XYZ file of C-alpha atoms in Angstrom:
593
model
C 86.453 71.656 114.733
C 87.368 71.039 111.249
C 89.395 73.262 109.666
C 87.997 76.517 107.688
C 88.743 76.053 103.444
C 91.030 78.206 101.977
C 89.718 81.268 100.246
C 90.681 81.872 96.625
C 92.393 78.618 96.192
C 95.717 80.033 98.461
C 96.422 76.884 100.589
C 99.601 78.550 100.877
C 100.719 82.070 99.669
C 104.365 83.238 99.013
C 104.927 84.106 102.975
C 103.802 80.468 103.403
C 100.384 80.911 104.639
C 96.915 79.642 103.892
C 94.543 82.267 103.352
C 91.013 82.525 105.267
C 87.250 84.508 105.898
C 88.251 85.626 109.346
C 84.370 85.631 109.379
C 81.672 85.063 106.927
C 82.571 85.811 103.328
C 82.381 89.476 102.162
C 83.414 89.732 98.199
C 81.924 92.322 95.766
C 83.112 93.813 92.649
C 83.849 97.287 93.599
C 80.645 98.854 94.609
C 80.683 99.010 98.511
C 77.129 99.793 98.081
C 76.417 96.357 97.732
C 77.456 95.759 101.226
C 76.605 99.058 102.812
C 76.635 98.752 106.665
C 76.917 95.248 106.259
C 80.477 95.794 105.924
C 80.736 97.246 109.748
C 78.401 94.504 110.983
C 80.359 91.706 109.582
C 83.619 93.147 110.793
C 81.831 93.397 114.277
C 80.504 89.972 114.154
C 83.821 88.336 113.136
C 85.598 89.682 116.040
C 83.481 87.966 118.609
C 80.784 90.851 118.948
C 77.276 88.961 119.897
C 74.308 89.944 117.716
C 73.229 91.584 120.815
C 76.141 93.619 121.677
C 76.346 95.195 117.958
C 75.508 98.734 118.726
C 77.415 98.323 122.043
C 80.700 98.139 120.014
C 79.718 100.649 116.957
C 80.513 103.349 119.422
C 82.350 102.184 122.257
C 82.020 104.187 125.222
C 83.061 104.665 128.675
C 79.385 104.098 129.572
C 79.074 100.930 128.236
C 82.294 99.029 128.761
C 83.582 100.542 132.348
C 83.515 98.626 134.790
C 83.100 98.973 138.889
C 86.453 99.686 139.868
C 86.008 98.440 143.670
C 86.131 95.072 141.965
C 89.758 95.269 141.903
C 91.879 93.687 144.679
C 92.990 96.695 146.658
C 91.323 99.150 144.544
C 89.475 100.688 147.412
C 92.560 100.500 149.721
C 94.332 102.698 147.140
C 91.863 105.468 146.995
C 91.140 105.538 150.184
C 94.996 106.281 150.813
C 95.284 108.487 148.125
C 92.168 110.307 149.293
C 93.677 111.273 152.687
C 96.938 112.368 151.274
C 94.881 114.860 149.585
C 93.301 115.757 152.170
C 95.728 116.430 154.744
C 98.397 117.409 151.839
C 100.609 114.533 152.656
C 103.785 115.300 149.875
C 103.057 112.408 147.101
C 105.489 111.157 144.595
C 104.666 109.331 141.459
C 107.009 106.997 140.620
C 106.676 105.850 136.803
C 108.640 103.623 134.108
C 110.600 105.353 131.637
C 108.591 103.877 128.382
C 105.350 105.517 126.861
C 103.065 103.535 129.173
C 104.686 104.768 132.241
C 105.055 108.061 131.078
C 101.035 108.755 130.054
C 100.359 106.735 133.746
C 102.717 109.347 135.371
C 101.256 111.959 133.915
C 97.703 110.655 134.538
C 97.977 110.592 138.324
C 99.927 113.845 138.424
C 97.022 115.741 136.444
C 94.542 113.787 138.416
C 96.025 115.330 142.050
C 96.498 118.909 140.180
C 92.654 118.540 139.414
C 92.329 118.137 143.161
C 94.400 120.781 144.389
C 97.524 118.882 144.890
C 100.601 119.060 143.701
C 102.677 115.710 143.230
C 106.218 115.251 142.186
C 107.809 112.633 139.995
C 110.622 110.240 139.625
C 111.331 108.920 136.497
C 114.150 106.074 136.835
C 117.202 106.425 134.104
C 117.320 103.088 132.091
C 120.971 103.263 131.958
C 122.026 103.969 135.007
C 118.892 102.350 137.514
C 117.663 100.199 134.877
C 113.863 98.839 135.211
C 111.160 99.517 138.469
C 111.569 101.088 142.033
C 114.815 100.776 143.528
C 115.218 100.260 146.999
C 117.921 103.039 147.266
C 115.402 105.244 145.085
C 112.384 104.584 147.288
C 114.075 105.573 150.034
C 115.519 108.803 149.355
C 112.219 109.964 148.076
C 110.874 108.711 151.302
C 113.817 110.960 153.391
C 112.740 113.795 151.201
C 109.234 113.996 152.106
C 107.285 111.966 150.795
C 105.174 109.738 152.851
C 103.541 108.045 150.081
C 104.729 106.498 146.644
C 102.434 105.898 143.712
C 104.386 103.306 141.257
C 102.873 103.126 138.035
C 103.445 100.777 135.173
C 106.505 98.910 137.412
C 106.228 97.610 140.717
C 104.408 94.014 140.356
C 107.745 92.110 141.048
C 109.885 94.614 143.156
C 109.731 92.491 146.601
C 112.778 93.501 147.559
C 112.721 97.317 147.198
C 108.971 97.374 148.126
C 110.139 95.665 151.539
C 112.860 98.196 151.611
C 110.605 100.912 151.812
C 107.680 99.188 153.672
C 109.819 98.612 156.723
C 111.151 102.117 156.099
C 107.051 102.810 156.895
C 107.012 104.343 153.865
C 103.886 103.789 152.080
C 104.395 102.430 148.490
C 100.868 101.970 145.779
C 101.911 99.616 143.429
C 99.834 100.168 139.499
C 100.849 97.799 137.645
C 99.686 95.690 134.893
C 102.796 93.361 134.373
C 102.580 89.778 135.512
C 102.703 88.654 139.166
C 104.184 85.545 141.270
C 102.253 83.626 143.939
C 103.621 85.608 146.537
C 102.810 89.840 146.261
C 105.427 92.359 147.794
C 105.024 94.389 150.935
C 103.432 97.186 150.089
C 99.829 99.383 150.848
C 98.196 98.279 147.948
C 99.034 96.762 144.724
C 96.478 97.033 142.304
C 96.584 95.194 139.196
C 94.544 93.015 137.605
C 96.941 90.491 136.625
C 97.301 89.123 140.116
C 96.622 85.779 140.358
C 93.941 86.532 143.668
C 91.956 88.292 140.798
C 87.785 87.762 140.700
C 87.115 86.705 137.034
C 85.722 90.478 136.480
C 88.997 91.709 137.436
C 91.299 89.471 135.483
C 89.161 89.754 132.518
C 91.023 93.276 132.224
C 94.314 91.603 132.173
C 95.073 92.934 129.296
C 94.683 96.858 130.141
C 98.070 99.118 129.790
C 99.090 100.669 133.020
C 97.676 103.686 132.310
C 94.488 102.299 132.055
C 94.251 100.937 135.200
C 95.431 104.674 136.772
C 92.207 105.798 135.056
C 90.285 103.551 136.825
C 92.012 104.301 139.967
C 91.728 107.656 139.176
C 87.530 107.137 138.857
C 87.863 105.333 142.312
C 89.790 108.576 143.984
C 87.116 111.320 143.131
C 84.396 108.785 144.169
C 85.997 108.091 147.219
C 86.499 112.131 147.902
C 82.969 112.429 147.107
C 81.907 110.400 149.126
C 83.686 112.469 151.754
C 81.947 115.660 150.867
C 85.355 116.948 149.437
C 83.333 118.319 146.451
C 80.801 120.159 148.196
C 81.166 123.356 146.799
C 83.991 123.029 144.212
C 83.653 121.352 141.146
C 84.619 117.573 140.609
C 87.557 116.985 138.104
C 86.834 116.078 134.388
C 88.337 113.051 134.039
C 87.375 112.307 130.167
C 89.877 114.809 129.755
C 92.293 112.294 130.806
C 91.297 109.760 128.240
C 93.776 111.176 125.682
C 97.022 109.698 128.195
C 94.926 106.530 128.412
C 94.975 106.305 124.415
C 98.168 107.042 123.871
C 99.886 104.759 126.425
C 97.426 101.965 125.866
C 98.392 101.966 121.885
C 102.029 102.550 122.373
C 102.152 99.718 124.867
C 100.701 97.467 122.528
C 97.697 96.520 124.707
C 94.877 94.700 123.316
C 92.354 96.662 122.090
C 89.251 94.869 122.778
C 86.497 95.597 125.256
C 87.287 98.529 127.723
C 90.727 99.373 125.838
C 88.380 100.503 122.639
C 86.841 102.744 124.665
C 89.482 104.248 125.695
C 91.524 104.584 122.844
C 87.940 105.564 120.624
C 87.339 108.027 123.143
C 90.844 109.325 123.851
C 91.344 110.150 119.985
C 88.335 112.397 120.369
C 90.152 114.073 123.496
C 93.256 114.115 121.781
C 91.841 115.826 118.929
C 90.653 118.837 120.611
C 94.145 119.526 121.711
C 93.575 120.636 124.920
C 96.829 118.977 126.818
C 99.204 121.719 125.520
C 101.959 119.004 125.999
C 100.025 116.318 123.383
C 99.066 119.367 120.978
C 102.795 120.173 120.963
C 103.662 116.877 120.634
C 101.486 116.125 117.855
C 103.096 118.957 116.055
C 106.306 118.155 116.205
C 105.162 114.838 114.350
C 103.974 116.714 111.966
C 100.867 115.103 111.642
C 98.327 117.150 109.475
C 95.251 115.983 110.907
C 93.650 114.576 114.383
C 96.174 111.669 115.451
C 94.426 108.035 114.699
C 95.321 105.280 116.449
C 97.997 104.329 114.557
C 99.819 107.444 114.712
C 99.811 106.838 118.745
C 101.651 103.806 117.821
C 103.975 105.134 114.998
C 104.823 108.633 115.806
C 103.572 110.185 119.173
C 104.836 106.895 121.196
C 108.112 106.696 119.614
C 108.664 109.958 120.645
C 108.127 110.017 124.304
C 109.863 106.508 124.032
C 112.673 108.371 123.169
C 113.519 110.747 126.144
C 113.352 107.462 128.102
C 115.526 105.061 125.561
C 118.117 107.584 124.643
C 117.845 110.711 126.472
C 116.529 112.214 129.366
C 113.738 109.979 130.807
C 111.400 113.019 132.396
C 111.569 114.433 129.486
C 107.491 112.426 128.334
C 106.162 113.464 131.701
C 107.263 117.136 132.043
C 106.077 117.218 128.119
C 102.580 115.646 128.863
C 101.849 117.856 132.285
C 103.667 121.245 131.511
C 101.497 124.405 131.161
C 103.976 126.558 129.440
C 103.275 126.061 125.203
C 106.997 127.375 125.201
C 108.552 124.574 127.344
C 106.151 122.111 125.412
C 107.278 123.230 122.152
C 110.844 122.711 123.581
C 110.778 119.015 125.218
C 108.398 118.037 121.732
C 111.689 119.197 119.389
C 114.062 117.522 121.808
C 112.407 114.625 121.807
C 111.797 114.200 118.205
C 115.627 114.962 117.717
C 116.330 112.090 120.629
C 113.972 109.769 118.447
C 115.960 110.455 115.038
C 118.996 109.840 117.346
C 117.452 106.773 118.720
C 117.202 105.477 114.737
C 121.023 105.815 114.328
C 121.566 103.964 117.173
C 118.796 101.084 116.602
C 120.560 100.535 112.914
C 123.429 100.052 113.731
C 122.432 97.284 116.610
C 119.884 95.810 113.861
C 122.653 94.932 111.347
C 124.685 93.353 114.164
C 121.231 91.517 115.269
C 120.678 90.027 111.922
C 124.214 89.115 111.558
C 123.261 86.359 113.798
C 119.993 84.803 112.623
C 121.991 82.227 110.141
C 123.653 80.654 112.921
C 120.195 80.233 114.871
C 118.011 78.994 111.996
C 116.858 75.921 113.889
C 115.966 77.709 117.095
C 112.390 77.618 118.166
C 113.720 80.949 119.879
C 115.760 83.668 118.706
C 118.251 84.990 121.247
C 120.655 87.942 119.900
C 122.985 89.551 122.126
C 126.247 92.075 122.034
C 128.639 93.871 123.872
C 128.189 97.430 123.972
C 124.720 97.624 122.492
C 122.179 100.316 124.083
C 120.084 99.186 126.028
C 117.196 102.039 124.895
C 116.869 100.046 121.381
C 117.179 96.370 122.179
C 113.384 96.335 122.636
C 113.042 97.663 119.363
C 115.347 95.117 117.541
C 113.731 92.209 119.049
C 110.644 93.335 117.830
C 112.032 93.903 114.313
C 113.771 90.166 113.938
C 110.369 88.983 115.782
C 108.706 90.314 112.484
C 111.766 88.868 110.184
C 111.568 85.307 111.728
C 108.167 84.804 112.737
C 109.185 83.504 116.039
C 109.559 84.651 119.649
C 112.610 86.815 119.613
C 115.351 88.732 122.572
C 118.100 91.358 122.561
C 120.550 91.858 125.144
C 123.194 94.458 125.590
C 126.054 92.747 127.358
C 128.290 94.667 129.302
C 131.248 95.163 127.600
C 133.343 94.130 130.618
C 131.646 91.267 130.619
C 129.297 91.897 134.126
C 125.918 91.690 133.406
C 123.580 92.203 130.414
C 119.799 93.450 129.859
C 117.600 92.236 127.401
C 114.055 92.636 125.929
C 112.048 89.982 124.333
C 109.097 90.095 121.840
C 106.714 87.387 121.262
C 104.484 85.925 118.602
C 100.415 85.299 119.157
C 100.058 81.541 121.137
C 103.311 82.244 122.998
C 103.392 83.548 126.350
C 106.469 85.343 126.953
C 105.673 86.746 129.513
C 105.223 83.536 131.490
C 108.400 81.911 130.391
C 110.827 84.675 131.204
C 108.909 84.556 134.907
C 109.641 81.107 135.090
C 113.426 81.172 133.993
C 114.000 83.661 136.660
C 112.390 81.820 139.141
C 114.588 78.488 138.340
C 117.557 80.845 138.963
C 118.656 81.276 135.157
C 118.303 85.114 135.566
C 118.831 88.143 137.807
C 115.676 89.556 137.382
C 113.058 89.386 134.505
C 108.980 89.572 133.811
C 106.792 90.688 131.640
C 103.209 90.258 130.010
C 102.117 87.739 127.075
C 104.002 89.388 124.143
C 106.968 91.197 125.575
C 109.195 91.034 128.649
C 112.517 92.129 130.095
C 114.984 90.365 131.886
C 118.632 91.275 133.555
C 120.986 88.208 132.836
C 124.754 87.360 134.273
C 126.303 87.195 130.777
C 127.555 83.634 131.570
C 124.735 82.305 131.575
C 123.484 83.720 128.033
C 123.911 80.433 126.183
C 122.669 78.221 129.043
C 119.309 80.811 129.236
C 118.606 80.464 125.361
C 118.788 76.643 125.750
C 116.523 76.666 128.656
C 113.858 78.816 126.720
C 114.078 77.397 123.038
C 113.618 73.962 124.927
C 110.459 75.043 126.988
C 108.689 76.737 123.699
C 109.882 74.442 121.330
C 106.904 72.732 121.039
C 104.061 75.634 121.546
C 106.358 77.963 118.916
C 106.042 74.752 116.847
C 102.133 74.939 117.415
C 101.315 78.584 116.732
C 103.899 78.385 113.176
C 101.310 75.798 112.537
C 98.542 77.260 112.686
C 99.447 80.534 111.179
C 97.058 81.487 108.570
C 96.549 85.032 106.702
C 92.674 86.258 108.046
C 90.632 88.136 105.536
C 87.377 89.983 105.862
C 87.204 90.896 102.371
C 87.683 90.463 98.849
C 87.502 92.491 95.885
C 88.515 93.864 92.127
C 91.166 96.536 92.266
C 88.354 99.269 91.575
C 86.731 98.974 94.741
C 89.322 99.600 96.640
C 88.731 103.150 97.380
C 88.787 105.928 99.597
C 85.429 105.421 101.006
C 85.783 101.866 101.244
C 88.606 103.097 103.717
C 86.598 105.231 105.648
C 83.883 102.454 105.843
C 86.143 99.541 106.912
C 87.007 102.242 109.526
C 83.313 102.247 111.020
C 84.675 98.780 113.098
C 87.528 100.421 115.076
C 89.737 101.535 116.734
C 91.823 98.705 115.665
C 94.861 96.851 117.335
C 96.315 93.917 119.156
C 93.019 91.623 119.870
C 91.041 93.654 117.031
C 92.635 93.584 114.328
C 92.487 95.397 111.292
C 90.773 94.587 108.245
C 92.266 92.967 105.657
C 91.406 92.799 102.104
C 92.243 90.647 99.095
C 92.534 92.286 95.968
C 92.989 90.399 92.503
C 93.361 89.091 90.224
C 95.900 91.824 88.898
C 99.363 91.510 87.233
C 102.293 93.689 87.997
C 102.739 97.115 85.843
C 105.762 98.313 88.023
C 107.658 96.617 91.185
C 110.490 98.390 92.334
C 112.420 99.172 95.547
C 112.532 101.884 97.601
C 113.728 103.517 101.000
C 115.121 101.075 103.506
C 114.281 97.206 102.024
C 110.625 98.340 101.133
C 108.728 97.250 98.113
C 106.636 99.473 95.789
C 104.305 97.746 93.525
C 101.405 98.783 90.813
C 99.625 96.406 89.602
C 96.245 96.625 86.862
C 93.280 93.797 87.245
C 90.892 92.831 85.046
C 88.220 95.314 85.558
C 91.045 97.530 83.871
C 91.684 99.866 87.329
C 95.283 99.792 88.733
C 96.028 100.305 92.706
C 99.174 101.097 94.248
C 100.732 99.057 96.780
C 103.479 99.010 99.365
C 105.316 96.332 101.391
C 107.193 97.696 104.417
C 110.644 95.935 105.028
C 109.785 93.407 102.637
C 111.855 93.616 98.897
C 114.058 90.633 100.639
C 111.761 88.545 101.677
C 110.239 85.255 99.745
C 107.514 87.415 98.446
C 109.509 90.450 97.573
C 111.733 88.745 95.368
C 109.005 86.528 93.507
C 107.046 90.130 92.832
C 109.901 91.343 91.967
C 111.613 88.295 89.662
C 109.192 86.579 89.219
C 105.632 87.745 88.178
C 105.992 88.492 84.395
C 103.439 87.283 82.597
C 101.758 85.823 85.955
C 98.518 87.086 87.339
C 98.112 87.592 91.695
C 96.124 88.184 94.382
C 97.251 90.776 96.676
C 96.517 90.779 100.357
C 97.101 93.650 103.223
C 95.401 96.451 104.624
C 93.770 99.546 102.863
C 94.829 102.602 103.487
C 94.789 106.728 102.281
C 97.931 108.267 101.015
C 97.584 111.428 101.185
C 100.488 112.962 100.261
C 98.553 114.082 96.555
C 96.337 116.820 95.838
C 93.561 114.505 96.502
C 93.139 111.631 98.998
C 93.278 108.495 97.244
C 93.302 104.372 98.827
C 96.215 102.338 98.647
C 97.032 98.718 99.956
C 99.677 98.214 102.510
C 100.812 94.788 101.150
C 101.546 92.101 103.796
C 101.331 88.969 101.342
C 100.655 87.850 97.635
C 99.734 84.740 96.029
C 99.851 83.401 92.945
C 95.880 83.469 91.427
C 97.023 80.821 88.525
């Protein structure tokens, strides 16, 4: 396929990249007008949406993208279980991760049983102290307690040894899961997940759902299997769009790709969400202080963080009592605690950042960046793995070593083209690691600390070359291009038409230029505050997160007197003035002459 020309002469910008039409070639002069719907159809169409399928995806629904869940492996098997605890009120325990994912699937299934007249308890594990997934130990007290069957959600794929535990305990253990699986499945009732490797192609073509999304469907299978049974003769069946707002929230905060049935959900979940219902979420969105109905990035940048933070640094039951209390006191309560855990939970990741970058000039030549130190919490490495991912541009881990030396946990984050996932899978299986898995852009792993420097060989050697293929091929994707005076509010609200947006649908991005610089200054932590004038004589306002240090920070900032650029980002409302009004989130710049 030969290779798509660069757009506005940028064969490479100041981050390096050459800039491209992600689709088509949308320019104008500042009247959206001239585009019109156009816009939202060539954002559609660019994203892989058929001609055909348009109005399918300009209002994603449940109707449209849903599919059967009985075409999951074990799917049936599950409900039917599930269905005869409720019906003989067998005592049920939900057994969930400690991150946002987990949390919203917890909550899911726990609301789901209420709906149904059933109580269910919950066991949240303590990152610290159990670390990742079911424990045998922790299976099997719940088991002595009562509980004759075990829901796992968002953990579970790769426990064989607990899941054994408890299976020849004859407890009965569903595994949820959406995290990659081996060959060989654990012994348990039913695992449903439709990254198994047994999968039908229908199946595993919703690899890429969060946890909680596959709970929904699980949940859609469990009141169809009840009705089936007449259990709803008489009483009303359980509204499970209510649900929908958990399934946005912990399919965004989990970075899940949000592409077929996962903009659904999230598109429909927002509307849930935004009727406040959940007295947990509606106390949870105020304590963000959000002033209007949460988008989807506010799932990702200040509702997730938050729950992520009774698991990270505080009390991990903390998301799941928030999301399924009744009591508006108690949710106002857990909402402020956990918003003071998350500014905690800042402190903390900081402090470990600094000491993370500290390292990076000693690995400069690593395909792979592995960071590690004694003492560092675990509840943040995740987070600062992420954050050098985004420095370096490459595949990037964290561990916290014990400090006496024992064993250490670690995180990874991974770049598009590189499956992480797969790698850290593979390492464990060849004996490098305790324990370890994941899903294509993140993973966890539990490491002797001996073998630290021997692991990071092993991986920078097996991605060497596919790191060295996606760096390659990196390229800045644009949908659009235009003078500074179209770049407006309701060219914001327009561009909007095509989401949700996410991992696997990205954003729009817009290049706007020529311009020269008025103002470039820094502010906050590292970030870079620009305003810059074009040639239609209309000025925009700009901001580059995390950026004054980089390459293209310092030439803005140094280097751009007398010079004339094209900006490139996304577009955005800043609303913090007495009227709404569109600035660019700046993620590159190149020079236009």
């Amino acid at each position: 396929m030969a290779t798509r020309p660069a757009i506005l002469g940028v064969e490479r910008s100041l981050s390096g990249k050459a800039w491209r039409w992600r689709g088509g070639n949308m320019q104008m002069d500042g009247d959206i007008h001239a585009l019109g719907h156009d816009i939202v159809t060539q954002l559609l169409l660019s994203r892989g949406v058929s001609i055909e399928e348009l109005d399918k995806h300009r209002q994603p629904s449940l109707r449209e993208f849903l599919p059967d869940p009985s075409q999951f492996n074990d799917m049936d098997r599950a409900a039917e279980r599930i269905a005869e605890a409720v019906l003989s009120q067998e005592t049920i325990t939900i057994y969930g991760d400690y991150d946002v994912d987990g949390a919203t699937s917890s909550a899911l299934m726990i609301r789901l049983l209420r709906m149904l007249g059933h109580d269910a308890r919950h066991y949240i594990p303590d990152r610290l102290l159990e670390g990742y997934g079911p424990s045998g130990e922790a299976l099997l007290k719940i088991g002595e307690e009562g509980s004759s069957l075990i829901v796992t959600v968002d953990c579970g794929a790769m426990a064989h040894e607990a899941l054994g535990l408890a299976h020849d305990a004859g407890i009965d253990v569903i595994v949820v899961d959406h995290h990659k699986c081996s060959p060989d499945l654990p012994r348990c009732f039913a695992l449903v997940n439709p990254n198994r490797l047994d999968e039908n192609d229908l199946a595993a073509s919703h690899g890429h759902l969060a946890a909680v999304g596959v709970a929904f469907l699980l949940a859609v299978a469990v009141v169809r299997t009840l009705r089936e049974r007449g259990f709803f003769d008489g009483r009303s069946e359980p509204n499970l769009i209510s649900l929908l707002d958990l399934v946005a929230l912990g399919t965004v905060a989990d970075v899940a790709a949000i592409r077929g049935l996962n903009r659904a959900f999230v598109a429909q979940g927002l509307k849930v969400m935004g009727k406040r219902d959940n007295i947990g979420m509606a106390a949870l969105i105020d304590a963000s202080r959000l002033k209007a109905a949460p988008k989807c990035s506010d799932c990702g940048f200040a509702l997730g963080p938050r729950i992520n933070a009774g698991g990270r640094v505080g009390e991990a039951t903390l998301g799941v009592r928030l999301l399924t209390t009744h009591d508006p006191d108690e949710a106002r309560a857990i909402a402020e605690q956990l918003s003071t855990l998350n500014e905690e939970r800042r402190a903390i990741e900081a402090v470990v950042q600094e000491e993370a970058e500290a390292q990076l000039a000693a690995q400069h030549n690593r395909s792979v960046i592995c960071v590690a130190g004694k003492g560092w919490h675990p509840g943040v490495i995740g987070i600062v793995a992420g954050r050098i991912k985004e420095k370096t541009g490459k595949p990037s881990l964290a561990l916290a070593l014990d400090t006496k030396g024992g064993q250490g946990k670690g995180s990874g984050r991974s770049i598009p083209g590189v499956d992480l996932g797969a790698a850290i899978i593979a390492a464990r299986e060849a004996g490098l690691l305790v324990a370890g898995g994941g899903h294509t852009m993140a993973a966890g792993m539990t490491i002797d600390s001996g073998r630290l420097d021997e692991f990071a060989d092993w991986l920078d050697e097996r991605l060497a070359a596919t790191v060295a293929r996606a760096n390659a091929e990196q390229t800045m994707l644009l949908d659009l291009s235009l003078a500074p005076g179209g770049l407006t509010p309701e060219l914001v609200e327009t561009l909007e038409g095509a989401g949700p947006y996410g991992v696997g649908w990205p954003g729009p991005r817009i290049a706007v230029g020529p311009v020269h610089i008025v103002k470039a200054d820094i502010v906050g932590n590292d970030h870079l505050r620009v305003i810059a004038a074009g040639q239609d004589g209309r000025s925009l306002k700009a901001i580059a997160f995390r950026a004054a240090s980089s390459e293209m920070g310092q030439s803005i900032l140094h280097g751009a007197k007398g010079r004339r650029l094209w900006l490139a980002g996304r577009a955005k409302i800043d609303d913090w003035g007495a009227r709404p009004a569109a600035e660019m989130h700046l993620e590159d710049a190149a020079w236009a002459d």
